[in-house]
Amino acid sequence: MKKFNDGAGGIETDPVKVPVIDASVHIFSQSNKDLRQNFLREPFRSRGFPDYEMDWYGAPGGEYATHAEGPDRQYPGSDPEVTAQHLFADRGVDVAILHPMTRGIMPDRHLGTAIAAAHNEMMVTRWLEHPEYGDRFRGTIRVNPDDIVGALREIDKYKDHPRVVQLGVPLQSRELYGKPQFWPLWEAAVDAGLPVAVHFEVGSGVMLPPTPNGITRTYEQFVGFTALNFLYHLMNMIAEGVFERMPALKFVWADGAADMLTPFMWRMDCFGRPHLEQTPWAPRMPSDYLPGHVFFVQGSLDGPGDVEFAGEWAGFTGKDDMVMYGSSYPHWQLNELSVPSAYSAEQRDKLCWRNAAELYGIQSPVIASAAGAQ
C-alpha cells in the first residue's frame, strides 16, 4: 500500500497499491580500473579519458547520497544489489529505468563510442541480466551523437534485447539535436521502436558552457539554468520539422525543464504562428508537436511543489501526460516521490507509473493489477 503526503502533515492512503516506476536511475562502473579491464578493449583501454567527477561544478554537500557505495567502497550506483535494496526495498520502487553515466563528448569520436559501448556492456551483463533483480531493471543504451556509424552499430547490437527500452545521448552536444546530421540517428531510434533520452552528463568531455552566455559562477546557478538547454534542443527540433518528418519519434528530456515548458511554448506559438512561411516543413502550431513526442523526467527540484494550484499547473500544455517521476539515484538530491495533494488520482498515476509504463511498454504484475483497478 503506497502512502502519499497529503500536504497537511498527515498521510493519505490509497486502497490499491500505486506502482512506482523510477525513470531516472544512474549507474556507473565500479572504478576507472574496472571499466578499463573488464569492458574496454585496445586500442582504447590504454587511452586517457576523464573521470566521472571531472565536471565544472560540484554539489556543496557532495555529489552522491550516503550509503550508495558498494560493499567495498565501489563507486556509488555501481552495485546492483545495493541499488536494488535502496530502490525496491527501502523506497518502494517497482521498476527502475537505468541510465548509465559516461563521460560526455570526447574529442576523439571513436573513443567516445568505445566508452559508450563499454557502459552498455556493463549495464546489460551486470544489471539487466542480474539473476535476482534483472527483471525489475530496464536499460538505456548509450550512443555517441558525434559518431553516427558507431551509434547505429550499438543500436543494432541491443535493439532486440527485451529489457532495453531507450537510447541515451548527452545534453551537452556541440550542435542542436534538430539539425539534419542527427536525423539518421533519430530514424534508427524510430525503426528500433526506442525513445531517445537526453540527460546531463557527468565527466567534462568537450562540452560547451552551460548557458548561451558562458559559465555561471556557482553550482546553484548551474543547476538552475542548465535545464534551459533541454528546451533549446526541443524548440530547434520543432522548428526543423523533426517530429513532422518522424511522426513516431519520442524524446525524453531526462533531467528536468518541464516546469519551464509552458511559458517557452506559449512564446513559440505566439511568435511562430505568423511566420510559418519560414518553416513550411513544420506547418502545425509548435505546441501541437508535443503530445506523444515529448516527455520529461521530473524530481523535487522542478515545479511549484505541493500547492493548491499544482494540478491545474500540471495540466497546462499537457504536462501531466508528459512527466515521469525520477529519483536521480544515487545523486545527492535523491528525489522522494511526493505527489501534490491537488493532483487528481489520474494525474498521480500518470506521474508515478502510467506515463512511463506506456512509453516503455513495461509490464509487471503490480502494474497490471493497478491498470485493472482503474
Coordinates of C-alpha atoms in Angstrom, one line a residue:
M1 CA 0.0 0.0 0.0
K2 CA 1.6 3.2 -1.1
K3 CA 1.3 6.4 1.0
F4 CA 1.4 9.9 -0.2
N5 CA 1.9 13.2 1.6
D6 CA -1.5 15.0 1.8
G7 CA 0.1 18.4 2.2
A8 CA -1.2 18.9 5.7
G9 CA 1.3 17.0 7.8
G10 CA -0.6 13.7 7.6
I11 CA -0.8 10.9 5.0
E12 CA -3.4 9.8 2.5
T13 CA -3.5 6.1 1.9
D14 CA -4.7 4.7 -1.4
P15 CA -6.6 1.3 -1.1
V16 CA -4.9 0.0 -4.2
K17 CA -1.1 -0.1 -4.3
V18 CA 0.0 2.5 -6.6
P19 CA 3.0 1.3 -8.7
V20 CA 6.2 3.3 -8.9
I21 CA 8.4 3.4 -12.0
D22 CA 11.6 5.3 -11.3
A23 CA 12.5 6.7 -14.7
S24 CA 16.0 8.1 -13.7
V25 CA 18.4 5.8 -12.0
H26 CA 22.1 6.5 -12.9
I27 CA 24.5 3.6 -12.9
F28 CA 28.3 3.6 -13.0
S29 CA 31.2 1.3 -13.4
Q30 CA 32.9 0.4 -10.1
S31 CA 36.0 2.4 -11.0
N32 CA 38.1 3.5 -14.0
K33 CA 40.2 0.4 -13.5
D34 CA 37.0 -1.7 -13.6
L35 CA 35.9 -0.1 -16.8
R36 CA 39.3 -0.4 -18.5
Q37 CA 40.0 -4.0 -17.5
N38 CA 36.5 -5.5 -17.9
F39 CA 34.8 -3.6 -20.7
L40 CA 37.2 -1.5 -22.8
R41 CA 39.4 -3.1 -25.4
E42 CA 42.5 -2.0 -27.1
P43 CA 43.4 0.5 -28.6
F44 CA 41.0 2.3 -26.2
R45 CA 41.9 0.6 -22.9
S46 CA 45.2 2.4 -22.8
R47 CA 43.7 5.8 -23.8
G48 CA 43.2 8.7 -21.4
F49 CA 39.6 9.9 -20.6
P50 CA 38.1 12.0 -17.8
D51 CA 36.9 10.5 -14.6
Y52 CA 33.2 10.7 -13.7
E53 CA 33.7 13.7 -11.3
M54 CA 35.7 15.9 -13.7
D55 CA 32.9 18.4 -14.1
W56 CA 33.0 22.2 -13.5
Y57 CA 30.5 22.3 -10.6
G58 CA 30.4 20.1 -7.6
A59 CA 27.4 20.0 -5.3
P60 CA 28.4 21.7 -2.0
G61 CA 27.5 18.7 0.1
G62 CA 28.9 16.1 -2.2
E63 CA 27.7 14.5 -5.5
Y64 CA 26.1 11.4 -4.1
A65 CA 23.7 10.3 -1.4
T66 CA 25.1 8.5 1.6
H67 CA 25.3 4.7 1.6
A68 CA 25.2 4.4 -2.2
E69 CA 28.7 2.9 -2.5
G70 CA 29.3 -0.7 -3.0
P71 CA 30.3 -3.0 -0.1
D72 CA 34.0 -2.5 -0.9
R73 CA 33.6 1.3 -1.5
Q74 CA 33.0 0.9 -5.2
Y75 CA 31.7 3.9 -6.9
P76 CA 28.1 5.0 -5.9
G77 CA 25.4 3.4 -8.1
S78 CA 27.7 0.6 -9.3
D79 CA 26.4 -2.3 -7.3
P80 CA 23.1 -3.9 -8.5
E81 CA 22.3 -5.4 -5.1
V82 CA 22.9 -2.2 -3.1
T83 CA 20.9 -0.2 -5.6
A84 CA 18.1 -2.8 -5.6
Q85 CA 17.9 -2.7 -1.8
H86 CA 17.7 1.1 -1.8
L87 CA 15.1 1.3 -4.6
F88 CA 13.0 -1.7 -4.3
A89 CA 13.0 -2.5 -0.6
D90 CA 13.6 0.9 1.0
R91 CA 11.8 3.2 -1.4
G92 CA 9.0 1.1 -2.8
V93 CA 10.0 1.3 -6.4
D94 CA 8.7 -1.5 -8.7
V95 CA 10.7 -1.0 -11.9
A96 CA 13.8 1.1 -12.4
I97 CA 14.9 2.7 -15.7
L98 CA 18.7 2.6 -15.7
H99 CA 20.7 5.4 -17.4
P100 CA 24.4 4.7 -17.5
M101 CA 26.6 7.8 -16.9
T102 CA 29.5 8.1 -19.4
R103 CA 32.0 10.9 -19.9
G104 CA 30.3 13.4 -22.3
I105 CA 31.5 14.1 -25.8
M106 CA 35.1 13.1 -26.4
P107 CA 37.4 14.9 -28.8
D108 CA 38.0 11.6 -30.5
R109 CA 34.6 10.3 -31.6
H110 CA 35.9 6.7 -31.7
L111 CA 37.0 6.9 -28.1
G112 CA 33.6 8.3 -27.2
T113 CA 31.8 5.4 -28.9
A114 CA 34.1 2.9 -27.2
I115 CA 33.3 4.4 -23.8
A116 CA 29.6 4.3 -24.5
A117 CA 29.9 0.7 -25.7
A118 CA 31.7 -0.3 -22.6
H119 CA 29.0 1.1 -20.4
N120 CA 26.3 -0.7 -22.4
E121 CA 28.1 -4.0 -22.0
M122 CA 28.4 -3.3 -18.3
M123 CA 24.7 -2.4 -17.9
V124 CA 23.5 -5.4 -19.8
T125 CA 25.7 -8.1 -18.2
R126 CA 25.7 -6.8 -14.6
W127 CA 22.2 -5.2 -14.4
L128 CA 19.7 -6.3 -17.0
E129 CA 20.8 -9.9 -16.8
H130 CA 21.2 -9.9 -13.0
P131 CA 19.9 -13.3 -11.7
E132 CA 17.8 -11.8 -8.9
Y133 CA 16.9 -8.3 -9.9
G134 CA 17.2 -8.2 -13.7
D135 CA 13.5 -8.5 -14.3
R136 CA 12.9 -5.2 -12.4
F137 CA 15.6 -3.2 -14.3
R138 CA 15.1 -1.7 -17.8
G139 CA 18.1 -0.2 -19.7
T140 CA 19.1 2.9 -21.7
I141 CA 21.7 2.1 -24.4
R142 CA 24.2 5.0 -24.6
V143 CA 25.1 6.1 -28.1
N144 CA 27.6 8.8 -29.3
P145 CA 25.9 11.5 -31.4
D146 CA 29.3 12.6 -32.7
D147 CA 29.7 9.2 -34.4
I148 CA 26.5 8.2 -36.2
V149 CA 28.1 5.0 -37.7
G150 CA 29.2 3.8 -34.2
A151 CA 25.8 4.8 -32.7
L152 CA 23.9 2.8 -35.3
R153 CA 26.2 -0.2 -34.6
E154 CA 25.2 0.0 -30.9
I155 CA 21.5 0.2 -31.7
D156 CA 21.7 -2.8 -33.9
K157 CA 23.5 -4.8 -31.3
Y158 CA 21.0 -4.2 -28.5
K159 CA 17.7 -3.2 -30.1
D160 CA 16.2 -6.6 -29.6
H161 CA 17.2 -7.1 -26.0
P162 CA 13.9 -7.4 -24.1
R163 CA 15.0 -5.1 -21.3
V164 CA 16.5 -2.3 -23.4
V165 CA 13.8 0.4 -23.6
Q166 CA 15.5 3.6 -24.8
L167 CA 18.6 5.2 -26.3
G168 CA 20.6 7.8 -24.3
V169 CA 22.5 10.9 -25.6
P170 CA 24.2 13.7 -23.6
L171 CA 22.6 17.1 -23.2
Q172 CA 26.0 18.8 -23.8
S173 CA 26.2 18.1 -27.5
R174 CA 28.1 20.5 -29.8
E175 CA 25.1 21.1 -32.1
L176 CA 21.3 21.3 -31.5
Y177 CA 19.6 18.0 -31.9
G178 CA 17.2 19.2 -34.6
K179 CA 19.9 19.6 -37.1
P180 CA 20.0 17.2 -40.1
Q181 CA 23.3 15.5 -39.2
F182 CA 21.4 13.8 -36.4
W183 CA 18.4 12.6 -38.4
P184 CA 19.8 9.2 -39.3
L185 CA 20.2 8.5 -35.5
W186 CA 16.7 9.5 -34.8
E187 CA 15.4 7.5 -37.7
A188 CA 17.2 4.5 -36.3
A189 CA 15.6 5.0 -33.0
V190 CA 12.2 5.0 -34.6
D191 CA 13.0 1.9 -36.6
A192 CA 14.1 0.2 -33.3
G193 CA 11.0 1.4 -31.5
L194 CA 13.0 3.1 -28.8
P195 CA 12.6 6.6 -27.3
V196 CA 15.7 8.9 -27.1
A197 CA 16.6 10.2 -23.6
V198 CA 18.7 13.3 -23.3
H199 CA 20.4 13.7 -19.9
F200 CA 23.0 16.0 -18.5
E201 CA 26.3 14.1 -18.5
V202 CA 28.9 13.8 -15.7
G203 CA 32.5 13.8 -16.8
S204 CA 33.5 17.0 -18.5
G205 CA 34.3 15.9 -22.1
V206 CA 34.5 18.8 -24.5
M207 CA 31.1 20.2 -23.6
L208 CA 30.1 23.8 -24.3
P209 CA 29.4 26.2 -21.4
P210 CA 26.1 25.5 -19.5
T211 CA 24.5 28.8 -20.7
P212 CA 24.4 30.5 -24.1
N213 CA 26.4 33.4 -22.5
G214 CA 29.1 31.4 -20.9
I215 CA 30.0 30.0 -17.5
T216 CA 28.0 30.5 -14.3
R217 CA 29.7 31.3 -11.1
T218 CA 28.2 28.8 -8.6
Y219 CA 26.7 25.3 -8.6
E220 CA 23.3 26.8 -7.7
Q221 CA 23.3 28.9 -10.8
F222 CA 24.5 26.0 -12.8
V223 CA 21.6 23.6 -11.8
G224 CA 19.1 26.4 -12.0
F225 CA 19.9 27.4 -15.6
T226 CA 21.4 24.4 -17.4
A227 CA 18.0 22.8 -17.9
L228 CA 17.2 25.6 -20.3
N229 CA 19.4 23.7 -22.8
F230 CA 16.8 20.9 -23.0
L231 CA 14.3 23.5 -24.3
Y232 CA 16.8 24.9 -26.8
H233 CA 17.1 21.4 -28.2
L234 CA 13.4 20.9 -28.2
M235 CA 12.5 24.2 -29.9
N236 CA 15.1 23.6 -32.5
M237 CA 13.7 20.1 -33.2
I238 CA 10.2 21.6 -33.7
A239 CA 11.4 24.4 -35.9
E240 CA 13.5 21.9 -38.0
G241 CA 10.4 19.8 -38.6
V242 CA 11.9 16.7 -36.9
F243 CA 8.6 15.5 -35.4
E244 CA 6.7 16.2 -38.6
R245 CA 9.3 14.2 -40.5
M246 CA 9.3 11.4 -38.0
P247 CA 5.8 11.0 -36.5
A248 CA 6.8 8.1 -34.3
L249 CA 9.9 9.7 -32.7
K250 CA 9.7 10.1 -28.9
F251 CA 12.1 12.2 -26.9
V252 CA 12.6 12.2 -23.1
W253 CA 14.2 15.2 -21.5
A254 CA 15.5 13.3 -18.6
D255 CA 16.8 15.8 -16.2
G256 CA 14.1 18.5 -15.6
A257 CA 12.8 21.5 -17.5
A258 CA 9.1 20.6 -17.6
D259 CA 8.5 23.5 -15.3
M260 CA 9.7 25.9 -18.0
L261 CA 7.9 24.2 -20.9
T262 CA 4.7 26.2 -20.7
P263 CA 6.0 29.8 -21.0
F264 CA 8.5 28.8 -23.6
M265 CA 5.9 27.1 -25.8
W266 CA 3.4 29.9 -25.3
R267 CA 6.1 32.3 -26.7
M268 CA 7.0 29.9 -29.5
D269 CA 3.3 29.6 -30.5
C270 CA 2.9 33.4 -30.4
F271 CA 5.9 34.2 -32.5
G272 CA 5.9 31.1 -34.7
R273 CA 2.4 31.1 -36.0
P274 CA 2.6 34.3 -38.0
H275 CA 5.8 33.2 -39.7
L276 CA 5.1 29.6 -40.8
E277 CA 6.2 30.5 -44.3
Q278 CA 9.8 30.3 -42.9
T279 CA 9.3 26.7 -41.8
P280 CA 6.9 25.1 -44.3
W281 CA 8.3 21.7 -43.3
A282 CA 6.7 22.2 -39.8
P283 CA 3.2 23.5 -40.7
R284 CA 1.5 23.0 -37.4
M285 CA 1.4 25.1 -34.3
P286 CA 4.6 24.4 -32.3
S287 CA 2.7 23.1 -29.3
D288 CA 0.9 20.6 -31.5
Y289 CA 4.1 18.7 -31.8
L290 CA 4.3 18.0 -28.0
P291 CA 1.7 15.3 -27.4
G292 CA 3.0 11.8 -28.0
H293 CA 6.5 13.1 -28.8
V294 CA 7.8 14.9 -25.8
F295 CA 8.3 13.6 -22.2
F296 CA 10.2 14.8 -19.1
V297 CA 11.7 13.2 -16.1
Q298 CA 11.0 15.4 -13.1
G299 CA 12.1 15.3 -9.5
S300 CA 11.8 17.5 -6.4
L301 CA 13.8 20.3 -8.0
D302 CA 11.2 21.1 -10.6
G303 CA 7.7 22.7 -10.5
P304 CA 5.7 24.6 -7.9
G305 CA 5.6 21.8 -5.2
D306 CA 2.6 20.9 -3.1
V307 CA 0.4 23.9 -3.6
E308 CA -3.3 24.2 -4.3
F309 CA -2.8 25.0 -8.0
A310 CA -0.4 22.2 -8.7
G311 CA -2.9 20.0 -10.5
E312 CA -4.0 22.9 -12.7
W313 CA -0.4 23.8 -13.4
A314 CA 0.4 20.2 -14.4
G315 CA -2.4 20.4 -17.0
F316 CA -1.0 23.5 -18.7
T317 CA 0.4 22.5 -22.1
G318 CA -0.5 18.9 -21.3
K319 CA 2.4 18.4 -18.9
D320 CA 0.6 15.8 -16.9
D321 CA 0.8 13.5 -20.0
M322 CA 4.5 14.1 -20.4
V323 CA 6.1 14.0 -16.9
M324 CA 7.5 10.9 -15.3
Y325 CA 9.0 10.5 -11.8
G326 CA 12.7 10.1 -11.5
S327 CA 14.8 9.9 -8.3
S328 CA 18.2 10.7 -9.9
Y329 CA 19.6 7.9 -7.7
P330 CA 22.4 7.9 -6.4
H331 CA 22.9 11.6 -6.8
W332 CA 22.6 13.9 -3.8
Q333 CA 19.1 15.1 -4.3
L334 CA 17.7 11.6 -4.3
N335 CA 14.2 12.9 -5.2
E336 CA 11.5 11.5 -3.0
L337 CA 8.2 10.7 -4.6
S338 CA 5.9 13.4 -3.3
V339 CA 2.6 13.7 -5.1
P340 CA 0.9 17.1 -4.7
S341 CA -2.4 16.8 -2.8
A342 CA -4.1 18.8 -5.5
Y343 CA -3.4 16.2 -8.1
S344 CA -6.3 14.0 -9.3
A345 CA -5.9 10.3 -9.0
E346 CA -5.4 10.2 -12.7
Q347 CA -2.6 12.8 -12.5
R348 CA -1.0 10.9 -9.7
D349 CA -1.0 7.6 -11.6
K350 CA 0.5 9.3 -14.7
L351 CA 3.3 10.7 -12.7
C352 CA 4.0 7.6 -10.7
W353 CA 3.8 4.9 -13.3
R354 CA 1.3 5.2 -16.2
N355 CA 3.3 7.6 -18.5
A356 CA 6.4 5.5 -18.1
A357 CA 4.7 2.2 -18.5
E358 CA 3.1 3.3 -21.7
L359 CA 6.2 4.9 -23.1
Y360 CA 8.5 2.0 -22.3
G361 CA 6.0 -0.8 -22.8
I362 CA 6.6 -2.0 -19.2
Q363 CA 4.5 -5.0 -17.9
S364 CA 4.6 -6.3 -14.4
P365 CA 2.1 -7.9 -12.1
V366 CA 1.7 -4.8 -9.9
I367 CA 1.1 -2.6 -13.0
A368 CA -1.4 -5.0 -14.4
S369 CA -3.2 -5.0 -11.1
A370 CA -3.3 -1.2 -10.9
A371 CA -4.4 -0.9 -14.5
G372 CA -7.2 -3.4 -14.0
A373 CA -8.4 -1.5 -10.9
Q374 CA -9.0 1.7 -12.9

